[in-house]
XYZ file of C-alpha atoms in Angstrom:
659
model
C 144.336 138.827 44.768
C 140.619 138.460 43.928
C 141.508 136.168 41.037
C 143.772 134.129 43.332
C 140.981 133.956 45.925
C 138.373 132.658 43.436
C 140.873 130.103 42.116
C 141.673 128.966 45.684
C 137.994 128.438 46.457
C 137.594 126.201 43.416
C 140.796 124.294 44.212
C 139.807 123.625 47.818
C 136.259 122.629 46.858
C 137.652 120.199 44.276
C 140.125 118.592 46.688
C 137.523 118.439 49.495
C 135.193 116.544 47.170
C 137.977 114.151 46.125
C 138.936 113.473 49.759
C 135.637 113.460 51.659
C 133.179 112.283 48.996
C 135.187 110.235 46.479
C 137.735 108.915 49.016
C 140.373 109.510 46.315
C 142.697 112.340 47.458
C 145.091 113.884 44.932
C 147.174 116.009 47.328
C 148.629 115.507 50.801
C 147.024 116.842 53.988
C 149.886 119.360 54.268
C 149.219 120.704 50.770
C 145.490 120.974 51.523
C 146.198 122.817 54.796
C 148.496 125.236 52.944
C 145.717 126.105 50.482
C 143.233 126.624 53.325
C 145.658 128.835 55.293
C 146.158 131.070 52.258
C 142.377 131.320 51.748
C 141.906 132.385 55.385
C 144.690 134.984 55.067
C 142.978 136.559 52.062
C 139.565 136.523 53.786
C 141.045 138.159 56.869
C 142.310 141.025 54.706
C 139.092 141.168 52.665
C 136.162 140.068 54.860
C 133.599 141.477 52.417
C 134.633 138.793 49.909
C 133.452 135.923 52.150
C 130.421 134.179 50.642
C 128.141 131.351 51.803
C 129.971 128.838 49.591
C 133.469 129.641 50.880
C 135.358 126.588 52.230
C 136.120 128.670 55.342
C 132.457 128.227 56.378
C 133.276 124.566 57.108
C 135.336 125.551 60.152
C 132.372 126.639 62.287
C 132.376 129.197 65.049
C 128.810 130.504 65.027
C 127.145 130.375 68.449
C 123.350 130.309 68.468
C 120.868 131.130 71.251
C 118.732 128.188 70.158
C 117.349 126.484 67.069
C 114.460 127.973 65.118
C 111.776 125.708 63.677
C 111.565 124.702 60.012
C 108.303 123.526 58.475
C 108.952 120.824 55.879
C 106.970 121.566 52.703
C 107.591 117.934 51.669
C 106.959 115.765 54.710
C 109.974 113.732 55.875
C 108.185 110.430 56.389
C 109.379 107.361 58.257
C 109.413 103.869 56.730
C 107.328 100.779 57.336
C 109.478 98.098 58.988
C 109.746 94.440 58.021
C 111.415 91.703 60.032
C 111.067 88.703 57.709
C 111.256 87.798 54.028
C 107.540 86.970 54.183
C 106.786 90.618 55.007
C 108.930 91.741 52.059
C 107.011 89.396 49.763
C 103.711 90.812 51.113
C 105.015 94.312 50.344
C 105.767 93.223 46.767
C 102.268 91.722 46.417
C 100.692 94.999 47.540
C 102.819 97.015 45.113
C 102.083 94.711 42.141
C 98.356 94.588 42.911
C 98.161 98.404 42.693
C 100.485 98.847 39.695
C 99.357 95.746 37.793
C 102.979 94.938 37.019
C 106.324 94.055 38.615
C 108.229 97.285 39.326
C 111.983 97.723 39.418
C 113.430 98.003 42.933
C 116.438 99.815 44.371
C 118.075 98.473 47.553
C 120.083 100.698 49.895
C 121.872 100.577 53.231
C 119.736 102.033 56.028
C 122.294 104.247 57.750
C 121.931 104.435 61.544
C 122.167 108.201 61.935
C 120.082 111.351 61.979
C 117.865 112.291 59.033
C 118.241 115.842 57.669
C 117.013 118.049 54.840
C 119.461 120.159 52.778
C 118.156 123.069 50.691
C 119.957 124.850 47.826
C 119.015 128.036 45.966
C 120.899 128.936 42.790
C 123.196 125.988 43.591
C 124.275 127.423 46.995
C 123.491 125.702 50.310
C 121.016 127.943 52.169
C 119.406 125.837 54.879
C 119.658 122.507 56.660
C 117.179 121.074 59.148
C 116.511 117.986 61.228
C 113.572 115.683 60.510
C 111.864 116.485 63.826
C 108.376 114.956 63.757
C 108.418 114.778 59.947
C 106.429 117.986 59.549
C 108.514 120.407 61.627
C 112.248 120.176 62.361
C 115.036 122.391 63.701
C 117.288 124.721 61.710
C 120.835 123.324 62.085
C 122.327 125.066 59.027
C 125.488 126.314 60.758
C 126.341 122.851 62.078
C 125.645 121.166 58.742
C 127.987 123.636 57.028
C 130.825 122.011 59.005
C 130.166 118.557 57.482
C 132.974 118.216 54.961
C 131.008 115.916 52.627
C 128.151 118.444 52.222
C 128.852 120.739 49.239
C 128.294 124.435 49.921
C 128.041 125.004 46.151
C 126.817 122.391 43.697
C 128.573 121.309 40.511
C 125.324 121.826 38.569
C 123.119 124.872 38.018
C 119.789 124.455 39.760
C 117.310 127.116 40.935
C 116.030 125.127 43.909
C 116.855 121.689 45.261
C 115.940 119.942 48.513
C 117.553 116.612 49.303
C 117.298 114.219 52.211
C 120.256 112.495 53.800
C 121.468 110.730 56.918
C 124.161 112.337 59.075
C 126.381 109.808 60.841
C 129.758 109.269 62.486
C 131.927 106.448 61.155
C 133.036 103.638 63.470
C 136.676 104.762 63.246
C 135.862 108.414 64.051
C 133.597 107.312 66.910
C 136.394 105.289 68.514
C 138.755 108.266 68.176
C 136.236 110.698 69.754
C 135.563 108.394 72.699
C 139.281 107.779 73.266
C 139.882 111.546 73.410
C 136.904 112.115 75.739
C 138.068 109.343 78.063
C 141.575 110.845 78.116
C 140.088 114.256 78.997
C 137.949 112.776 81.773
C 134.716 113.434 79.838
C 131.813 110.945 79.638
C 131.991 108.797 76.497
C 129.192 108.535 73.940
C 127.008 105.408 74.025
C 127.084 104.804 70.253
C 127.839 106.592 66.960
C 124.202 107.570 66.391
C 123.946 109.326 69.772
C 127.255 111.059 69.106
C 126.046 112.279 65.691
C 122.703 113.489 67.041
C 124.355 115.311 69.941
C 126.933 116.915 67.670
C 124.341 118.141 65.191
C 122.427 119.898 67.986
C 125.402 121.789 69.410
C 124.681 125.507 69.756
C 128.367 126.198 69.046
C 129.111 125.111 65.471
C 132.865 124.921 66.175
C 132.113 121.948 68.473
C 130.172 120.226 65.687
C 133.091 120.900 63.314
C 135.438 118.849 65.517
C 133.215 115.752 65.622
C 133.921 114.413 62.107
C 130.293 114.253 60.987
C 129.595 112.639 57.614
C 126.505 112.207 55.423
C 124.954 109.971 52.790
C 122.296 111.642 50.618
C 119.553 109.267 49.476
C 116.594 111.179 48.054
C 115.503 114.247 46.090
C 112.649 115.875 48.007
C 112.053 118.782 45.585
C 113.763 120.077 42.443
C 113.059 122.898 39.979
C 114.139 122.888 36.344
C 114.892 119.160 35.947
C 112.641 116.293 34.887
C 113.862 113.191 36.714
C 112.004 109.948 35.996
C 113.463 107.455 38.455
C 115.200 107.114 41.800
C 118.350 105.726 40.170
C 118.424 108.696 37.783
C 117.987 111.044 40.750
C 120.899 109.472 42.637
C 123.118 109.821 39.576
C 122.145 113.510 39.306
C 123.004 114.010 42.986
C 126.362 112.298 42.493
C 127.226 114.646 39.615
C 126.046 117.625 41.698
C 128.741 116.806 44.259
C 126.914 114.877 46.978
C 128.121 111.794 48.789
C 125.345 109.456 47.644
C 124.087 106.256 49.289
C 126.207 103.335 48.104
C 123.986 101.026 46.025
C 122.584 102.204 42.701
C 121.512 98.958 41.029
C 117.979 98.160 39.877
C 116.505 94.737 40.672
C 113.772 93.342 38.437
C 112.138 91.106 41.066
C 111.567 91.099 44.804
C 113.584 87.867 45.049
C 116.634 89.663 43.597
C 116.058 92.575 45.982
C 115.833 90.183 48.968
C 119.116 88.541 47.915
C 120.743 91.996 47.959
C 119.267 92.707 51.421
C 120.818 89.456 52.659
C 124.189 90.325 51.070
C 124.201 93.719 52.825
C 123.379 91.974 56.106
C 126.314 89.579 55.747
C 128.692 92.476 55.018
C 127.331 94.542 57.954
C 130.200 93.869 60.431
C 132.829 94.996 57.869
C 131.118 98.266 56.950
C 132.921 101.432 58.135
C 129.608 102.839 59.437
C 126.625 101.476 61.362
C 123.441 100.385 59.596
C 120.232 99.169 61.217
C 118.726 97.627 58.105
C 118.308 97.839 54.351
C 115.667 99.743 52.367
C 113.791 98.465 49.310
C 112.318 101.244 47.151
C 110.277 101.299 43.949
C 112.538 102.879 41.314
C 110.030 104.646 39.023
C 108.827 108.017 40.362
C 105.609 107.686 38.336
C 104.937 104.337 40.046
C 105.593 105.988 43.420
C 102.994 108.636 42.602
C 100.462 105.901 41.818
C 101.225 104.000 45.033
C 101.045 107.109 47.223
C 101.567 107.242 51.000
C 99.801 106.885 54.305
C 99.962 109.844 56.706
C 103.190 108.443 58.125
C 104.879 106.127 55.600
C 105.250 105.841 51.815
C 103.631 102.766 50.228
C 106.526 102.481 47.746
C 109.295 101.658 50.245
C 109.950 99.295 53.128
C 112.821 98.939 55.611
C 114.068 95.470 56.472
C 115.419 95.343 60.031
C 118.136 92.773 60.598
C 117.775 90.356 63.513
C 119.436 91.543 66.694
C 123.140 90.789 66.873
C 123.855 88.065 69.457
C 127.094 87.378 71.313
C 128.242 84.830 73.864
C 129.854 86.015 77.089
C 130.435 84.898 80.670
C 128.577 86.224 83.731
C 131.189 87.210 86.319
C 128.786 88.448 88.992
C 125.195 89.444 89.683
C 124.884 92.776 91.460
C 121.807 94.475 92.902
C 120.571 98.002 92.147
C 118.046 99.795 94.367
C 115.347 101.694 92.471
C 113.417 104.810 93.489
C 110.556 102.749 94.972
C 113.001 100.561 96.888
C 112.816 97.609 94.486
C 116.017 95.565 94.321
C 116.867 94.732 90.698
C 119.551 92.104 89.965
C 121.951 92.912 87.115
C 124.276 90.528 85.288
C 127.877 91.781 85.037
C 129.652 89.966 82.208
C 132.754 90.090 80.009
C 132.434 93.098 77.676
C 131.059 92.395 74.187
C 130.343 94.667 71.225
C 126.639 94.730 70.356
C 124.870 96.922 67.784
C 127.621 99.528 67.811
C 128.291 99.780 71.554
C 130.290 97.928 74.177
C 128.082 96.142 76.694
C 129.100 94.630 80.030
C 125.839 94.433 81.995
C 122.156 93.654 81.564
C 119.154 93.679 83.863
C 117.841 90.329 85.130
C 114.597 91.982 86.306
C 113.844 89.905 89.414
C 114.567 86.634 91.183
C 111.712 84.785 89.442
C 113.213 85.740 86.055
C 116.580 84.308 87.140
C 115.078 81.059 88.475
C 112.820 80.490 85.446
C 115.845 80.706 83.124
C 118.182 78.936 85.574
C 120.786 81.707 85.301
C 123.839 81.242 87.543
C 126.958 83.239 88.306
C 129.719 81.878 86.037
C 127.329 80.823 83.274
C 128.139 81.346 79.608
C 125.149 83.190 78.176
C 123.957 84.637 74.870
C 123.206 88.351 75.053
C 121.566 90.718 72.590
C 120.008 94.173 72.473
C 116.221 94.172 72.507
C 115.194 96.634 69.795
C 118.932 97.291 69.238
C 118.823 99.340 72.467
C 118.377 97.433 75.745
C 120.882 94.660 76.611
C 119.173 91.394 77.550
C 120.334 87.886 78.508
C 118.686 85.673 75.898
C 119.690 82.176 76.980
C 122.117 80.056 79.011
C 124.599 77.684 77.352
C 123.975 74.747 79.683
C 126.452 72.593 77.734
C 129.259 74.963 78.802
C 128.705 74.437 82.526
C 131.606 72.834 84.396
C 130.241 72.772 87.961
C 131.925 75.977 89.130
C 128.732 78.040 88.646
C 126.866 79.308 91.709
C 123.279 80.282 92.538
C 122.414 83.939 92.997
C 120.843 84.743 96.372
C 118.825 87.923 96.906
C 120.364 89.878 99.820
C 118.407 89.972 103.083
C 119.487 93.578 103.701
C 119.586 96.562 101.331
C 123.073 97.045 99.802
C 122.590 100.837 99.900
C 121.400 101.408 103.486
C 121.472 98.059 105.315
C 117.732 98.038 106.042
C 115.883 94.695 105.928
C 114.564 93.550 102.549
C 111.037 92.154 102.224
C 108.968 90.565 99.462
C 105.308 91.572 99.375
C 102.831 88.758 98.985
C 101.843 88.221 95.371
C 104.715 90.353 93.989
C 107.908 89.323 92.206
C 109.841 92.288 93.607
C 112.014 92.416 96.716
C 111.961 95.839 98.359
C 114.115 97.844 100.776
C 112.177 98.881 103.890
C 114.472 101.808 104.779
C 112.689 105.172 104.815
C 115.962 107.094 104.361
C 117.648 104.804 101.842
C 120.137 106.972 99.857
C 119.707 104.936 96.663
C 115.947 105.511 96.731
C 116.434 109.164 97.533
C 118.554 109.877 94.447
C 116.125 108.116 92.122
C 113.119 109.689 93.854
C 114.469 113.188 93.241
C 115.426 112.306 89.654
C 111.825 111.192 89.139
C 110.531 114.341 90.873
C 112.282 116.638 88.360
C 111.497 114.523 85.269
C 109.434 115.798 82.327
C 106.071 114.187 83.204
C 106.513 115.129 86.865
C 107.645 118.658 87.850
C 109.535 119.113 84.567
C 112.578 120.972 85.911
C 114.513 121.342 82.670
C 118.289 120.999 82.930
C 118.273 118.996 86.153
C 119.297 115.518 85.075
C 120.568 112.564 87.151
C 124.167 113.874 87.276
C 123.039 117.232 88.730
C 120.849 115.471 91.316
C 123.758 113.202 92.278
C 126.054 116.211 92.744
C 123.497 118.094 94.855
C 123.171 115.095 97.171
C 126.917 114.473 97.283
C 127.569 118.101 98.264
C 124.730 117.858 100.819
C 122.938 120.802 99.198
C 119.653 118.858 99.281
C 118.207 116.090 101.453
C 114.837 115.689 99.741
C 112.815 117.169 96.864
C 111.583 120.183 98.863
C 115.169 121.419 99.222
C 115.293 122.075 95.468
C 113.140 125.151 96.039
C 115.671 126.658 98.461
C 118.787 126.374 96.262
C 120.722 129.567 95.553
C 122.563 130.589 92.392
C 125.839 130.154 94.294
C 124.872 126.581 95.292
C 124.270 125.556 91.690
C 127.223 127.469 90.209
C 129.570 125.671 92.642
C 128.930 122.338 90.934
C 131.044 120.790 88.166
C 130.456 122.230 84.677
C 127.879 124.729 85.982
C 128.564 128.441 85.512
C 126.558 131.538 86.433
C 124.410 131.403 83.258
C 123.610 127.696 83.729
C 122.721 128.376 87.354
C 120.340 131.178 86.322
C 118.644 128.939 83.735
C 118.197 126.112 86.232
C 116.784 128.441 88.893
C 114.322 129.810 86.323
C 113.201 126.264 85.536
C 112.759 125.493 89.261
C 110.724 128.679 89.667
C 108.543 127.778 86.679
C 107.769 124.349 88.160
C 106.074 125.984 91.173
C 103.022 126.775 89.037
C 102.425 123.172 87.945
C 99.057 121.583 88.590
C 98.677 119.540 91.792
C 98.423 116.316 89.768
C 101.987 116.822 88.492
C 103.188 117.248 92.087
C 101.309 114.141 93.267
C 102.849 112.074 90.472
C 106.277 113.605 91.187
C 106.150 112.417 94.819
C 106.630 108.874 93.505
C 103.842 107.110 95.409
C 103.669 103.416 94.594
C 100.947 102.428 92.095
C 100.104 106.078 91.294
C 100.792 107.027 87.696
C 100.054 110.343 86.019
C 96.540 109.306 84.979
C 95.597 108.183 88.493
C 97.146 111.362 89.929
C 94.890 113.488 87.696
C 91.772 111.554 88.668
C 92.501 111.758 92.409
C 93.417 115.460 92.339
C 90.292 116.285 90.359
C 88.278 114.792 93.236
C 90.276 116.009 96.270
C 91.100 119.499 94.848
C 93.989 120.409 97.224
C 96.915 118.824 99.034
C 95.398 119.166 102.521
C 92.598 116.790 101.557
C 95.184 114.013 101.075
C 96.138 114.065 104.754
C 92.505 113.422 105.755
C 91.453 111.057 102.958
C 90.446 107.488 103.825
C 90.049 104.445 101.624
C 86.301 105.060 101.236
C 86.892 108.481 99.688
C 89.676 107.263 97.440
C 88.118 104.023 96.201
C 85.000 105.997 95.213
C 87.159 107.573 92.461
C 87.033 105.768 89.109
C 89.972 103.377 88.531
C 91.298 103.765 92.105
C 91.338 100.409 93.835
C 92.040 99.468 97.435
C 95.774 98.853 96.873
C 96.209 102.303 95.308
C 94.135 103.932 98.044
C 96.171 102.307 100.810
C 99.392 103.341 99.065
C 98.280 107.013 99.046
C 97.059 106.881 102.674
C 100.277 105.209 103.860
C 102.438 107.751 102.046
C 100.722 110.813 103.538
C 100.746 109.237 107.005
C 104.557 109.509 107.158
C 105.744 112.440 109.342
C 108.509 113.481 106.940
C 105.954 113.873 104.113
C 104.045 116.517 106.098
C 107.289 118.402 106.696
C 108.297 118.171 103.014
C 104.898 119.419 101.775
C 104.930 122.351 104.245
C 108.372 123.417 103.008
C 107.235 123.273 99.375
C 104.110 125.258 100.213
C 106.219 127.890 101.988
C 108.438 128.120 98.902
C 105.402 128.927 96.742
C 104.746 125.540 95.102
C 101.128 125.272 93.939
C 99.064 122.896 96.080
C 95.720 123.247 94.278
C 94.114 121.326 91.425
C 93.869 123.552 88.352
C 90.733 122.739 86.406
C 91.719 122.154 82.778
C 89.935 124.285 80.249
C 87.424 122.001 78.587
C 87.373 121.818 74.818
C 83.878 120.282 74.903
C 82.025 117.247 76.187
C 81.858 115.194 72.998
C 83.537 112.248 74.752
C 81.810 112.671 78.122
C 81.564 109.366 79.999
C 83.603 107.419 77.424
C 86.480 105.127 78.405
C 88.977 105.079 75.540
C 92.037 102.939 74.816
C 94.854 104.074 72.498
C 96.866 101.495 70.555
C 99.450 101.681 67.775
C 101.047 104.818 66.304
C 98.760 107.643 65.248
C 99.843 109.643 62.164
C 99.787 113.117 63.730
C 99.125 112.858 67.461
C 101.661 111.591 69.976
C 100.352 109.416 72.828
C 100.390 112.304 75.324
C 98.742 114.713 72.860
C 95.965 112.219 72.117
C 95.412 111.564 75.834
C 95.224 115.292 76.612
C 92.811 115.837 73.725
C 90.493 113.039 74.883
C 90.546 114.225 78.506
C 89.854 117.838 77.514
C 86.776 116.600 75.657
C 85.437 114.715 78.664
C 86.797 111.234 77.938
C 89.014 109.001 80.027
C 92.033 107.077 78.704
C 92.911 103.644 80.122
C 95.672 101.220 79.241
C 93.762 97.981 78.710
C 90.715 96.822 76.775
C 87.781 95.385 78.745
C 83.997 95.143 78.456
C 83.860 98.624 80.032
C 85.851 100.140 77.155
C 83.705 102.495 75.047
C 86.098 102.987 72.128
C 89.514 101.957 70.820
C 91.562 104.455 68.789
C 93.950 102.423 66.624
C 96.967 103.584 64.652
C 99.610 101.758 62.647
C 101.092 98.575 64.137
C 98.173 98.193 66.560
C 98.560 94.861 68.320
C 96.720 92.684 70.810
C 94.521 95.530 72.101
C 92.966 95.885 68.659
C 92.429 92.111 68.441
C 90.738 92.094 71.846
C 88.528 95.057 70.898
C 87.384 93.241 67.771
C 86.677 90.035 69.716
C 84.567 91.977 72.240
C 82.763 93.963 69.551
C 84.081 97.309 70.843
C 83.961 100.158 68.291
C 87.349 100.983 66.707
C 88.265 104.266 64.975
C 91.439 105.753 63.544
C 92.759 109.260 64.281
C 90.418 110.842 61.717
C 87.484 109.051 63.340
C 88.478 110.408 66.744
C 88.672 113.951 65.364
C 85.225 113.599 63.790
C 83.788 112.456 67.129
C 85.280 115.512 68.791
C 84.009 117.708 65.992
C 87.430 119.216 65.212
């Protein structure tokens, strides 16, 4: 039986590779299933025989408490983006100026998926992790084991190998998943990339196993015992090892040839069985890559060309109005459904009435739509030549569609606003904002939970969240006892937030998180807000009269006093918590952040500056002390240079702080 078992493992691994990697099956699905059933029978009788490379490990079934972190010993960098042939030619000039020669280039599809690392020891798959921030990712080994195109044992002997690949869901599989979810009454996925990312982060690997995840491997991160000289040679090694390798493997002698290949991939994009969001040009020689090196974030030997946004024509059938959390009425175009960048789109925001009038958009117009940044649907232009006279002007309603209250337009503003204090549309969005990450950060309470709580009349305003019981939460759809306990724990944790988080969470017009911190630092506790006048508030840096009047008007409302008292009674902190200072190296400095920093996120950099006595603002002026610029810094950097304001990078900021 042991001999039969070992032979079965090899047979199944061979046929899996032929089917899922080579797309060249030699046996029928029924024959494959018969082999797998026999393997499972033997393993059931002899569980001690089961090894990490057994095909049975593809089925999934492991349930994790959470994902542990993985530190990447070779950083998983992102790529510099290009949007024109001129930028590709500039890239080639930079490469040739450093190398003193024309290098060979490889060109590959840029798969629109989720980047992962796969690690093998003694040819057996031992760990898989997400990219995360490039330095630290999450251990998703059990879910990656379920990806049929990932070999659990390699066809070559290698002590240690780490490869990088892109996990994705094919267009055909995506359509099948969404059809099944729709049939089961479940919400559908927005696009294949979201579906792949969500599947890979399932705590139950059996769920991931059902999603039909696939992978293309495109790089060797680390290898022991082999001397590989070029990228093309590395891809060929990976192909022999049993991986499903990125499609192209040709070498192009010039950048012009590489650009022609990029254009060819772009033309074939609609017919591909998977989504791509660009093409990647890479220097082939690994020695040349070593010479070129990398920045903190991107390699200097590769560049990603992003294709222009896909555009489609469609017809606007109606313009509807949505009421936001601050009462702003936003018109939205409802049009005939079109497929754009991997998703079906039937609506797009029209922002405000001025936007509609400037572009002369009418109901019934044929328009060109696209996705800004391949994400947000936008109306690009109107086909005036297609008008036949049946089109009609959009008129902003005089009364709120959600509550019937009068609508007004403040002087000097583009927005129309509902005047109703108890508008249900505002209420839902207000509470959703209240629980959001930068506000009270109540983890697990998303828009659908808020909507259910309001629908079941379990809450009327944000203060009611602190009086919910486990039974209240467990009674909602898809919420069991454990989920209810977790959500209650998150609500309880939010009570200890600093007052500035609460002030921001209340959703006062014109008051962002930065302004909330500045005001709370001055007023110290919530009671001071009920007595504050415009003189007190405008004396605070960066608080103008409009902001001051907005705060005063908000706290003058009777229902606000009642809501604050209920929160206070529930144990919500109402005091400003003085942040522990890291030093005063930036005391009195007004600093502007622009571009992408290599190691610090925007929030991390802001917190660091504030803890060292500095203040972060969003725009450059003569009052700006310093600009911290990262990659792809734009107009703020230009303005700083024109005004003669000092500019530093992240390293320069750290030196100023003395860290």
